[in-house]
PDB file of N, CA and C in Angstrom:
ATOM      1  N   MET A   1      20.086  -0.879   2.819  1.00  0.00           N
ATOM      2  CA  MET A   1      19.174  -0.143   1.969  1.00  0.00           C
ATOM      3  C   MET A   1      17.898   0.239   2.731  1.00  0.00           C
ATOM      4  N   TYR A   2      17.425  -0.645   3.594  1.00  0.00           N
ATOM      5  CA  TYR A   2      16.211  -0.344   4.337  1.00  0.00           C
ATOM      6  C   TYR A   2      16.425   0.866   5.250  1.00  0.00           C
ATOM      7  N   TRP A   3      17.599   0.940   5.875  1.00  0.00           N
ATOM      8  CA  TRP A   3      17.921   2.065   6.741  1.00  0.00           C
ATOM      9  C   TRP A   3      17.900   3.365   5.947  1.00  0.00           C
ATOM     10  N   MET A   4      18.435   3.347   4.736  1.00  0.00           N
ATOM     11  CA  MET A   4      18.447   4.549   3.904  1.00  0.00           C
ATOM     12  C   MET A   4      17.016   4.957   3.527  1.00  0.00           C
ATOM     13  N   TYR A   5      16.168   3.997   3.228  1.00  0.00           N
ATOM     14  CA  TYR A   5      14.775   4.278   2.914  1.00  0.00           C
ATOM     15  C   TYR A   5      14.082   4.936   4.107  1.00  0.00           C
ATOM     16  N   GLU A   6      14.286   4.372   5.300  1.00  0.00           N
ATOM     17  CA  GLU A   6      13.678   4.929   6.502  1.00  0.00           C
ATOM     18  C   GLU A   6      14.195   6.338   6.786  1.00  0.00           C
ATOM     19  N   MET A   7      15.478   6.577   6.585  1.00  0.00           N
ATOM     20  CA  MET A   7      16.041   7.918   6.806  1.00  0.00           C
ATOM     21  C   MET A   7      15.468   8.917   5.801  1.00  0.00           C
ATOM     22  N   ALA A   8      15.295   8.499   4.570  1.00  0.00           N
ATOM     23  CA  ALA A   8      14.722   9.388   3.562  1.00  0.00           C
ATOM     24  C   ALA A   8      13.280   9.746   3.925  1.00  0.00           C
ATOM     25  N   GLN A   9      12.517   8.761   4.385  1.00  0.00           N
ATOM     26  CA  GLN A   9      11.140   9.030   4.795  1.00  0.00           C
ATOM     27  C   GLN A   9      11.102   9.955   6.015  1.00  0.00           C
ATOM     28  N   ALA A  10      12.002   9.727   6.968  1.00  0.00           N
ATOM     29  CA  ALA A  10      12.039  10.566   8.173  1.00  0.00           C
ATOM     30  C   ALA A  10      12.469  11.994   7.846  1.00  0.00           C
ATOM     31  N   SER A  11      13.375  12.145   6.892  1.00  0.00           N
ATOM     32  CA  SER A  11      13.842  13.490   6.546  1.00  0.00           C
ATOM     33  C   SER A  11      12.754  14.312   5.850  1.00  0.00           C
ATOM     34  N   LEU A  12      11.761  13.658   5.290  1.00  0.00           N
ATOM     35  CA  LEU A  12      10.668  14.375   4.631  1.00  0.00           C
ATOM     36  C   LEU A  12       9.568  14.812   5.596  1.00  0.00           C
ATOM     37  N   ASN A  13       9.579  14.331   6.829  1.00  0.00           N
ATOM     38  CA  ASN A  13       8.512  14.655   7.784  1.00  0.00           C
ATOM     39  C   ASN A  13       8.358  16.157   8.031  1.00  0.00           C
ATOM     40  N   PRO A  14       9.430  16.929   8.249  1.00  0.00           N
ATOM     41  CA  PRO A  14       9.224  18.375   8.434  1.00  0.00           C
ATOM     42  C   PRO A  14       8.623  19.044   7.195  1.00  0.00           C
ATOM     43  N   ALA A  15       9.065  18.656   6.023  1.00  0.00           N
ATOM     44  CA  ALA A  15       8.518  19.243   4.797  1.00  0.00           C
ATOM     45  C   ALA A  15       7.057  18.858   4.631  1.00  0.00           C
ATOM     46  N   ARG A  16       6.700  17.622   5.002  1.00  0.00           N
ATOM     47  CA  ARG A  16       5.302  17.205   4.928  1.00  0.00           C
ATOM     48  C   ARG A  16       4.435  18.014   5.884  1.00  0.00           C
ATOM     49  N   ALA A  17       4.955  18.306   7.081  1.00  0.00           N
ATOM     50  CA  ALA A  17       4.190  19.080   8.066  1.00  0.00           C
ATOM     51  C   ALA A  17       3.933  20.498   7.558  1.00  0.00           C
ATOM     52  N   VAL A  18       4.957  21.135   7.005  1.00  0.00           N
ATOM     53  CA  VAL A  18       4.796  22.492   6.475  1.00  0.00           C
ATOM     54  C   VAL A  18       3.852  22.485   5.281  1.00  0.00           C
ATOM     55  N   THR A  19       3.992  21.510   4.417  1.00  0.00           N
ATOM     56  CA  THR A  19       3.130  21.417   3.244  1.00  0.00           C
ATOM     57  C   THR A  19       1.672  21.184   3.644  1.00  0.00           C
ATOM     58  N   ASP A  20       1.452  20.346   4.651  1.00  0.00           N
ATOM     59  CA  ASP A  20       0.095  20.083   5.114  1.00  0.00           C
ATOM     60  C   ASP A  20      -0.536  21.351   5.692  1.00  0.00           C
ATOM     61  N   ALA A  21       0.220  22.095   6.484  1.00  0.00           N
ATOM     62  CA  ALA A  21      -0.298  23.345   7.047  1.00  0.00           C
ATOM     63  C   ALA A  21      -0.602  24.361   5.943  1.00  0.00           C
ATOM     64  N   THR A  22       0.265  24.430   4.944  1.00  0.00           N
ATOM     65  CA  THR A  22       0.053  25.363   3.833  1.00  0.00           C
ATOM     66  C   THR A  22      -1.193  24.981   3.040  1.00  0.00           C
ATOM     67  N   LYS A  23      -1.371  23.684   2.815  1.00  0.00           N
ATOM     68  CA  LYS A  23      -2.550  23.218   2.072  1.00  0.00           C
ATOM     69  C   LYS A  23      -3.834  23.554   2.831  1.00  0.00           C
ATOM     70  N   ILE A  24      -3.823  23.326   4.149  1.00  0.00           N
ATOM     71  CA  ILE A  24      -5.002  23.653   4.959  1.00  0.00           C
ATOM     72  C   ILE A  24      -5.285  25.154   4.898  1.00  0.00           C
ATOM     73  N   LEU A  25      -4.239  25.959   4.959  1.00  0.00           N
ATOM     74  CA  LEU A  25      -4.404  27.410   4.902  1.00  0.00           C
ATOM     75  C   LEU A  25      -5.022  27.856   3.578  1.00  0.00           C
ATOM     76  N   PHE A  26      -4.523  27.296   2.461  1.00  0.00           N
ATOM     77  CA  PHE A  26      -5.001  27.733   1.149  1.00  0.00           C
ATOM     78  C   PHE A  26      -6.286  27.033   0.703  1.00  0.00           C
ATOM     79  N   GLN A  27      -6.778  26.051   1.464  1.00  0.00           N
ATOM     80  CA  GLN A  27      -8.072  25.441   1.170  1.00  0.00           C
ATOM     81  C   GLN A  27      -9.175  25.951   2.101  1.00  0.00           C
ATOM     82  N   ASN A  28      -8.795  26.750   3.077  1.00  0.00           N
ATOM     83  CA  ASN A  28      -9.765  27.300   4.017  1.00  0.00           C
ATOM     84  C   ASN A  28     -10.638  28.336   3.309  1.00  0.00           C
ATOM     85  N   PRO A  29     -11.957  28.165   3.315  1.00  0.00           N
ATOM     86  CA  PRO A  29     -12.826  29.120   2.611  1.00  0.00           C
ATOM     87  C   PRO A  29     -12.817  30.520   3.226  1.00  0.00           C
ATOM     88  N   LEU A  30     -12.365  30.667   4.468  1.00  0.00           N
ATOM     89  CA  LEU A  30     -12.280  31.989   5.090  1.00  0.00           C
ATOM     90  C   LEU A  30     -11.061  32.782   4.617  1.00  0.00           C
ATOM     91  N   ASN A  31     -10.108  32.106   3.996  1.00  0.00           N
ATOM     92  CA  ASN A  31      -8.917  32.776   3.462  1.00  0.00           C
ATOM     93  C   ASN A  31      -9.263  33.351   2.089  1.00  0.00           C
ATOM     94  N   PRO A  32      -9.107  34.660   1.882  1.00  0.00           N
ATOM     95  CA  PRO A  32      -9.458  35.239   0.578  1.00  0.00           C
ATOM     96  C   PRO A  32      -8.577  34.722  -0.557  1.00  0.00           C
ATOM     97  N   TRP A  33      -7.367  34.267  -0.242  1.00  0.00           N
ATOM     98  CA  TRP A  33      -6.481  33.730  -1.283  1.00  0.00           C
ATOM     99  C   TRP A  33      -6.963  32.378  -1.811  1.00  0.00           C
ATOM    100  N   SER A  34      -7.782  31.669  -1.027  1.00  0.00           N
ATOM    101  CA  SER A  34      -8.223  30.331  -1.460  1.00  0.00           C
ATOM    102  C   SER A  34      -9.146  30.376  -2.671  1.00  0.00           C
ATOM    103  N   HIS A  35      -9.702  31.531  -2.983  1.00  0.00           N
ATOM    104  CA  HIS A  35     -10.620  31.654  -4.118  1.00  0.00           C
ATOM    105  C   HIS A  35      -9.922  32.139  -5.385  1.00  0.00           C
ATOM    106  N   THR A  36      -8.624  32.381  -5.315  1.00  0.00           N
ATOM    107  CA  THR A  36      -7.881  32.874  -6.484  1.00  0.00           C
ATOM    108  C   THR A  36      -7.155  31.720  -7.160  1.00  0.00           C
ATOM    109  N   GLU A  37      -6.706  31.947  -8.376  1.00  0.00           N
ATOM    110  CA  GLU A  37      -5.920  30.933  -9.097  1.00  0.00           C
ATOM    111  C   GLU A  37      -4.619  30.640  -8.360  1.00  0.00           C
ATOM    112  N   PHE A  38      -4.003  31.685  -7.807  1.00  0.00           N
ATOM    113  CA  PHE A  38      -2.758  31.506  -7.060  1.00  0.00           C
ATOM    114  C   PHE A  38      -2.978  30.582  -5.862  1.00  0.00           C
ATOM    115  N   GLY A  39      -4.023  30.832  -5.077  1.00  0.00           N
ATOM    116  CA  GLY A  39      -4.308  30.008  -3.901  1.00  0.00           C
ATOM    117  C   GLY A  39      -4.643  28.577  -4.262  1.00  0.00           C
ATOM    118  N   LYS A  40      -5.413  28.399  -5.321  1.00  0.00           N
ATOM    119  CA  LYS A  40      -5.751  27.039  -5.766  1.00  0.00           C
ATOM    120  C   LYS A  40      -4.524  26.300  -6.270  1.00  0.00           C
ATOM    121  N   SER A  41      -3.619  27.018  -6.928  1.00  0.00           N
ATOM    122  CA  SER A  41      -2.386  26.397  -7.423  1.00  0.00           C
ATOM    123  C   SER A  41      -1.478  25.985  -6.269  1.00  0.00           C
ATOM    124  N   ILE A  42      -1.374  26.831  -5.259  1.00  0.00           N
ATOM    125  CA  ILE A  42      -0.562  26.485  -4.088  1.00  0.00           C
ATOM    126  C   ILE A  42      -1.135  25.258  -3.396  1.00  0.00           C
ATOM    127  N   ALA A  43      -2.449  25.216  -3.199  1.00  0.00           N
ATOM    128  CA  ALA A  43      -3.091  24.069  -2.548  1.00  0.00           C
ATOM    129  C   ALA A  43      -2.901  22.794  -3.370  1.00  0.00           C
ATOM    130  N   ALA A  44      -3.008  22.907  -4.692  1.00  0.00           N
ATOM    131  CA  ALA A  44      -2.822  21.731  -5.557  1.00  0.00           C
ATOM    132  C   ALA A  44      -1.374  21.255  -5.519  1.00  0.00           C
ATOM    133  N   GLY A  45      -0.417  22.185  -5.496  1.00  0.00           N
ATOM    134  CA  GLY A  45       0.985  21.801  -5.407  1.00  0.00           C
ATOM    135  C   GLY A  45       1.300  21.107  -4.092  1.00  0.00           C
ATOM    136  N   CYS A  46       0.695  21.594  -3.012  1.00  0.00           N
ATOM    137  CA  CYS A  46       0.888  20.958  -1.708  1.00  0.00           C
ATOM    138  C   CYS A  46       0.314  19.541  -1.700  1.00  0.00           C
ATOM    139  N   GLU A  47      -0.850  19.376  -2.307  1.00  0.00           N
ATOM    140  CA  GLU A  47      -1.456  18.040  -2.362  1.00  0.00           C
ATOM    141  C   GLU A  47      -0.621  17.091  -3.227  1.00  0.00           C
ATOM    142  N   LEU A  48      -0.061  17.598  -4.307  1.00  0.00           N
ATOM    143  CA  LEU A  48       0.803  16.785  -5.151  1.00  0.00           C
ATOM    144  C   LEU A  48       2.042  16.335  -4.386  1.00  0.00           C
ATOM    145  N   PHE A  49       2.655  17.246  -3.641  1.00  0.00           N
ATOM    146  CA  PHE A  49       3.824  16.881  -2.825  1.00  0.00           C
ATOM    147  C   PHE A  49       3.441  15.831  -1.786  1.00  0.00           C
ATOM    148  N   GLU A  50       2.290  16.018  -1.159  1.00  0.00           N
ATOM    149  CA  GLU A  50       1.832  15.075  -0.141  1.00  0.00           C
ATOM    150  C   GLU A  50       1.635  13.674  -0.721  1.00  0.00           C
ATOM    151  N   ARG A  51       1.015  13.595  -1.893  1.00  0.00           N
ATOM    152  CA  ARG A  51       0.750  12.279  -2.501  1.00  0.00           C
ATOM    153  C   ARG A  51       2.007  11.599  -3.030  1.00  0.00           C
ATOM    154  N   THR A  52       2.955  12.379  -3.549  1.00  0.00           N
ATOM    155  CA  THR A  52       4.162  11.753  -4.117  1.00  0.00           C
ATOM    156  C   THR A  52       5.167  11.341  -3.052  1.00  0.00           C
ATOM    157  N   THR A  53       5.092  11.919  -1.858  1.00  0.00           N
ATOM    158  CA  THR A  53       6.050  11.560  -0.816  1.00  0.00           C
ATOM    159  C   THR A  53       5.437  10.701   0.276  1.00  0.00           C
ATOM    160  N   ALA A  54       4.188  10.296   0.131  1.00  0.00           N
ATOM    161  CA  ALA A  54       3.530   9.477   1.153  1.00  0.00           C
ATOM    162  C   ALA A  54       4.182   8.094   1.203  1.00  0.00           C
ATOM    163  N   PRO A  55       4.367   7.545   2.410  1.00  0.00           N
ATOM    164  CA  PRO A  55       4.924   6.193   2.516  1.00  0.00           C
ATOM    165  C   PRO A  55       3.984   5.166   1.889  1.00  0.00           C
ATOM    166  N   LEU A  56       4.547   4.118   1.340  1.00  0.00           N
ATOM    167  CA  LEU A  56       3.753   3.074   0.691  1.00  0.00           C
ATOM    168  C   LEU A  56       3.057   2.216   1.727  1.00  0.00           C
ATOM    169  N   ARG A  57       1.847   1.817   1.424  1.00  0.00           N
ATOM    170  CA  ARG A  57       1.085   0.939   2.304  1.00  0.00           C
ATOM    171  C   ARG A  57       1.117  -0.480   1.738  1.00  0.00           C
ATOM    172  N   GLN A  58       1.048  -1.433   2.648  1.00  0.00           N
ATOM    173  CA  GLN A  58       1.063  -2.830   2.224  1.00  0.00           C
ATOM    174  C   GLN A  58      -0.291  -3.204   1.626  1.00  0.00           C
ATOM    175  N   ALA A  59      -0.250  -3.848   0.480  1.00  0.00           N
ATOM    176  CA  ALA A  59      -1.479  -4.281  -0.192  1.00  0.00           C
ATOM    177  C   ALA A  59      -2.041  -5.517   0.502  1.00  0.00           C
ATOM    178  N   ARG A  60      -3.335  -5.597   0.582  1.00  0.00           N
ATOM    179  CA  ARG A  60      -4.007  -6.765   1.161  1.00  0.00           C
ATOM    180  C   ARG A  60      -4.250  -7.783   0.047  1.00  0.00           C
ATOM    181  N   MET A  61      -3.949  -9.038   0.326  1.00  0.00           N
ATOM    182  CA  MET A  61      -4.149 -10.084  -0.674  1.00  0.00           C
ATOM    183  C   MET A  61      -5.633 -10.423  -0.814  1.00  0.00           C
ATOM    184  N   GLY A  62      -6.312 -10.675   0.293  1.00  0.00           N
ATOM    185  CA  GLY A  62      -7.735 -10.978   0.260  1.00  0.00           C
ATOM    186  C   GLY A  62      -8.062 -12.317  -0.383  1.00  0.00           C
ATOM    187  N   ILE A  63      -7.124 -13.238  -0.380  1.00  0.00           N
ATOM    188  CA  ILE A  63      -7.354 -14.557  -0.977  1.00  0.00           C
ATOM    189  C   ILE A  63      -7.639 -15.542   0.155  1.00  0.00           C
ATOM    190  N   HIS A  64      -8.821 -16.141   0.149  1.00  0.00           N
ATOM    191  CA  HIS A  64      -9.198 -17.094   1.189  1.00  0.00           C
ATOM    192  C   HIS A  64      -9.471 -18.483   0.625  1.00  0.00           C
ATOM    193  N   ASP A  65      -9.867 -18.538  -0.648  1.00  0.00           N
ATOM    194  CA  ASP A  65     -10.110 -19.834  -1.273  1.00  0.00           C
ATOM    195  C   ASP A  65      -9.842 -19.711  -2.771  1.00  0.00           C
ATOM    196  N   THR A  66      -9.788 -20.866  -3.426  1.00  0.00           N
ATOM    197  CA  THR A  66      -9.531 -20.909  -4.860  1.00  0.00           C
ATOM    198  C   THR A  66     -10.407 -21.982  -5.497  1.00  0.00           C
ATOM    199  N   ASP A  67     -10.460 -22.001  -6.810  1.00  0.00           N
ATOM    200  CA  ASP A  67     -11.282 -22.957  -7.548  1.00  0.00           C
ATOM    201  C   ASP A  67     -10.385 -24.083  -8.067  1.00  0.00           C
ATOM    202  N   VAL A  68     -10.662 -25.324  -7.650  1.00  0.00           N
ATOM    203  CA  VAL A  68      -9.931 -26.498  -8.130  1.00  0.00           C
ATOM    204  C   VAL A  68     -10.940 -27.438  -8.775  1.00  0.00           C
ATOM    205  N   ASN A  69     -10.924 -27.500 -10.092  1.00  0.00           N
ATOM    206  CA  ASN A  69     -11.850 -28.341 -10.857  1.00  0.00           C
ATOM    207  C   ASN A  69     -13.306 -28.084 -10.479  1.00  0.00           C
ATOM    208  N   GLY A  70     -13.677 -26.818 -10.322  1.00  0.00           N
ATOM    209  CA  GLY A  70     -15.046 -26.452 -10.021  1.00  0.00           C
ATOM    210  C   GLY A  70     -15.425 -26.541  -8.561  1.00  0.00           C
ATOM    211  N   VAL A  71     -14.486 -26.864  -7.686  1.00  0.00           N
ATOM    212  CA  VAL A  71     -14.762 -26.978  -6.252  1.00  0.00           C
ATOM    213  C   VAL A  71     -14.008 -25.868  -5.519  1.00  0.00           C
ATOM    214  N   ARG A  72     -14.719 -25.090  -4.687  1.00  0.00           N
ATOM    215  CA  ARG A  72     -14.075 -24.052  -3.891  1.00  0.00           C
ATOM    216  C   ARG A  72     -13.216 -24.711  -2.826  1.00  0.00           C
ATOM    217  N   THR A  73     -11.920 -24.399  -2.823  1.00  0.00           N
ATOM    218  CA  THR A  73     -10.962 -25.033  -1.930  1.00  0.00           C
ATOM    219  C   THR A  73     -10.285 -23.967  -1.073  1.00  0.00           C
ATOM    220  N   PRO A  74     -10.290 -24.123   0.245  1.00  0.00           N
ATOM    221  CA  PRO A  74      -9.629 -23.128   1.095  1.00  0.00           C
ATOM    222  C   PRO A  74      -8.115 -23.185   0.927  1.00  0.00           C
ATOM    223  N   ILE A  75      -7.459 -22.076   1.198  1.00  0.00           N
ATOM    224  CA  ILE A  75      -5.999 -22.034   1.135  1.00  0.00           C
ATOM    225  C   ILE A  75      -5.450 -21.573   2.473  1.00  0.00           C
ATOM    226  N   GLU A  76      -4.199 -21.931   2.717  1.00  0.00           N
ATOM    227  CA  GLU A  76      -3.494 -21.509   3.918  1.00  0.00           C
ATOM    228  C   GLU A  76      -2.276 -20.705   3.476  1.00  0.00           C
ATOM    229  N   ILE A  77      -2.100 -19.513   4.062  1.00  0.00           N
ATOM    230  CA  ILE A  77      -0.986 -18.644   3.703  1.00  0.00           C
ATOM    231  C   ILE A  77       0.081 -18.756   4.776  1.00  0.00           C
ATOM    232  N   SER A  78       1.311 -19.051   4.358  1.00  0.00           N
ATOM    233  CA  SER A  78       2.429 -19.130   5.300  1.00  0.00           C
ATOM    234  C   SER A  78       3.599 -18.300   4.781  1.00  0.00           C
ATOM    235  N   VAL A  79       4.384 -17.766   5.710  1.00  0.00           N
ATOM    236  CA  VAL A  79       5.552 -16.960   5.366  1.00  0.00           C
ATOM    237  C   VAL A  79       6.734 -17.899   5.174  1.00  0.00           C
ATOM    238  N   VAL A  80       7.345 -17.864   3.964  1.00  0.00           N
ATOM    239  CA  VAL A  80       8.473 -18.735   3.645  1.00  0.00           C
ATOM    240  C   VAL A  80       9.792 -18.040   3.975  1.00  0.00           C
ATOM    241  N   TRP A  81       9.881 -16.750   3.683  1.00  0.00           N
ATOM    242  CA  TRP A  81      11.117 -15.987   3.864  1.00  0.00           C
ATOM    243  C   TRP A  81      10.736 -14.564   4.222  1.00  0.00           C
ATOM    244  N   GLU A  82      11.440 -13.974   5.192  1.00  0.00           N
ATOM    245  CA  GLU A  82      11.081 -12.632   5.638  1.00  0.00           C
ATOM    246  C   GLU A  82      12.323 -11.782   5.868  1.00  0.00           C
ATOM    247  N   LYS A  83      12.256 -10.562   5.388  1.00  0.00           N
ATOM    248  CA  LYS A  83      13.274  -9.540   5.605  1.00  0.00           C
ATOM    249  C   LYS A  83      12.560  -8.298   6.106  1.00  0.00           C
ATOM    250  N   PRO A  84      13.284  -7.293   6.628  1.00  0.00           N
ATOM    251  CA  PRO A  84      12.588  -6.096   7.119  1.00  0.00           C
ATOM    252  C   PRO A  84      11.762  -5.387   6.050  1.00  0.00           C
ATOM    253  N   PHE A  85      12.104  -5.559   4.790  1.00  0.00           N
ATOM    254  CA  PHE A  85      11.452  -4.811   3.724  1.00  0.00           C
ATOM    255  C   PHE A  85      10.367  -5.606   3.006  1.00  0.00           C
ATOM    256  N   CYS A  86      10.351  -6.936   3.156  1.00  0.00           N
ATOM    257  CA  CYS A  86       9.354  -7.728   2.426  1.00  0.00           C
ATOM    258  C   CYS A  86       9.162  -9.098   3.071  1.00  0.00           C
ATOM    259  N   ARG A  87       8.098  -9.780   2.632  1.00  0.00           N
ATOM    260  CA  ARG A  87       7.818 -11.154   3.047  1.00  0.00           C
ATOM    261  C   ARG A  87       7.451 -11.967   1.816  1.00  0.00           C
ATOM    262  N   LEU A  88       7.998 -13.178   1.722  1.00  0.00           N
ATOM    263  CA  LEU A  88       7.648 -14.094   0.640  1.00  0.00           C
ATOM    264  C   LEU A  88       6.593 -15.045   1.187  1.00  0.00           C
ATOM    265  N   LEU A  89       5.409 -15.036   0.557  1.00  0.00           N
ATOM    266  CA  LEU A  89       4.290 -15.842   1.018  1.00  0.00           C
ATOM    267  C   LEU A  89       4.104 -17.073   0.153  1.00  0.00           C
ATOM    268  N   TYR A  90       3.652 -18.166   0.778  1.00  0.00           N
ATOM    269  CA  TYR A  90       3.326 -19.396   0.059  1.00  0.00           C
ATOM    270  C   TYR A  90       1.845 -19.682   0.282  1.00  0.00           C
ATOM    271  N   PHE A  91       1.118 -19.872  -0.797  1.00  0.00           N
ATOM    272  CA  PHE A  91      -0.311 -20.157  -0.752  1.00  0.00           C
ATOM    273  C   PHE A  91      -0.506 -21.649  -0.986  1.00  0.00           C
ATOM    274  N   ASP A  92      -0.962 -22.366   0.050  1.00  0.00           N
ATOM    275  CA  ASP A  92      -1.120 -23.822  -0.016  1.00  0.00           C
ATOM    276  C   ASP A  92      -2.605 -24.169  -0.066  1.00  0.00           C
ATOM    277  N   ARG A  93      -3.008 -24.931  -1.104  1.00  0.00           N
ATOM    278  CA  ARG A  93      -4.399 -25.375  -1.219  1.00  0.00           C
ATOM    279  C   ARG A  93      -4.640 -26.509  -0.238  1.00  0.00           C
ATOM    280  N   LYS A  94      -5.707 -26.425   0.503  1.00  0.00           N
ATOM    281  CA  LYS A  94      -6.079 -27.475   1.445  1.00  0.00           C
ATOM    282  C   LYS A  94      -7.162 -28.335   0.804  1.00  0.00           C
ATOM    283  N   LEU A  95      -6.717 -29.336   0.045  1.00  0.00           N
ATOM    284  CA  LEU A  95      -7.651 -30.205  -0.674  1.00  0.00           C
ATOM    285  C   LEU A  95      -8.360 -31.124   0.315  1.00  0.00           C
ATOM    286  N   THR A  96      -9.673 -31.220   0.206  1.00  0.00           N
ATOM    287  CA  THR A  96     -10.457 -32.077   1.100  1.00  0.00           C
ATOM    288  C   THR A  96     -10.599 -33.489   0.551  1.00  0.00           C
ATOM    289  N   ARG A  97     -10.385 -33.637  -0.768  1.00  0.00           N
ATOM    290  CA  ARG A  97     -10.431 -34.976  -1.382  1.00  0.00           C
ATOM    291  C   ARG A  97      -9.375 -35.033  -2.467  1.00  0.00           C
ATOM    292  N   ARG A  98      -8.967 -36.213  -2.835  1.00  0.00           N
ATOM    293  CA  ARG A  98      -7.932 -36.379  -3.854  1.00  0.00           C
ATOM    294  C   ARG A  98      -8.485 -36.020  -5.226  1.00  0.00           C
ATOM    295  N   CYS A  99      -7.642 -35.451  -6.055  1.00  0.00           N
ATOM    296  CA  CYS A  99      -8.042 -35.112  -7.425  1.00  0.00           C
ATOM    297  C   CYS A  99      -8.048 -36.352  -8.289  1.00  0.00           C
ATOM    298  N   ALA A 100      -9.094 -36.459  -9.138  1.00  0.00           N
ATOM    299  CA  ALA A 100      -9.199 -37.623 -10.015  1.00  0.00           C
ATOM    300  C   ALA A 100      -8.157 -37.551 -11.141  1.00  0.00           C
ATOM    301  N   ALA A 101      -7.945 -36.390 -11.685  1.00  0.00           N
ATOM    302  CA  ALA A 101      -7.002 -36.245 -12.805  1.00  0.00           C
ATOM    303  C   ALA A 101      -5.897 -35.283 -12.389  1.00  0.00           C
ATOM    304  N   ARG A 102      -4.705 -35.793 -12.196  1.00  0.00           N
ATOM    305  CA  ARG A 102      -3.570 -34.965 -11.794  1.00  0.00           C
ATOM    306  C   ARG A 102      -3.144 -34.024 -12.902  1.00  0.00           C
ATOM    307  N   SER A 103      -3.424 -34.338 -14.141  1.00  0.00           N
ATOM    308  CA  SER A 103      -2.953 -33.530 -15.271  1.00  0.00           C
ATOM    309  C   SER A 103      -3.792 -32.262 -15.460  1.00  0.00           C
ATOM    310  N   ARG A 104      -4.912 -32.129 -14.758  1.00  0.00           N
ATOM    311  CA  ARG A 104      -5.777 -30.962 -14.951  1.00  0.00           C
ATOM    312  C   ARG A 104      -5.518 -29.878 -13.908  1.00  0.00           C
ATOM    313  N   GLY A 105      -4.327 -29.792 -13.364  1.00  0.00           N
ATOM    314  CA  GLY A 105      -3.976 -28.699 -12.479  1.00  0.00           C
ATOM    315  C   GLY A 105      -4.185 -28.966 -11.006  1.00  0.00           C
ATOM    316  N   CYS A 106      -4.351 -30.226 -10.583  1.00  0.00           N
ATOM    317  CA  CYS A 106      -4.511 -30.556  -9.162  1.00  0.00           C
ATOM    318  C   CYS A 106      -3.172 -30.779  -8.516  1.00  0.00           C
TER     319      CYS A 106
END
């Protein structure tokens, strides 16, 4: 499945290049067509194609610490399982002292 995804993304590259050039042409203020409804519609359609076919970017977690019973506790992120298309992450709390009450989420 990953190979098919990559092939689909690669097959869109020529269309993305043509669409990008067309968008630049119809957004150029020196082009008289850029000031008409037709030119604005073409530029908007090109931008829509560009946004809907753009490859997905990996989201950043940005988690460095967590709250454990009112105490900021650092965490360590480790990869548990990895495939070409995804990674399963494990977030481990690095407790500096033992929790007094185990039933309160420690």
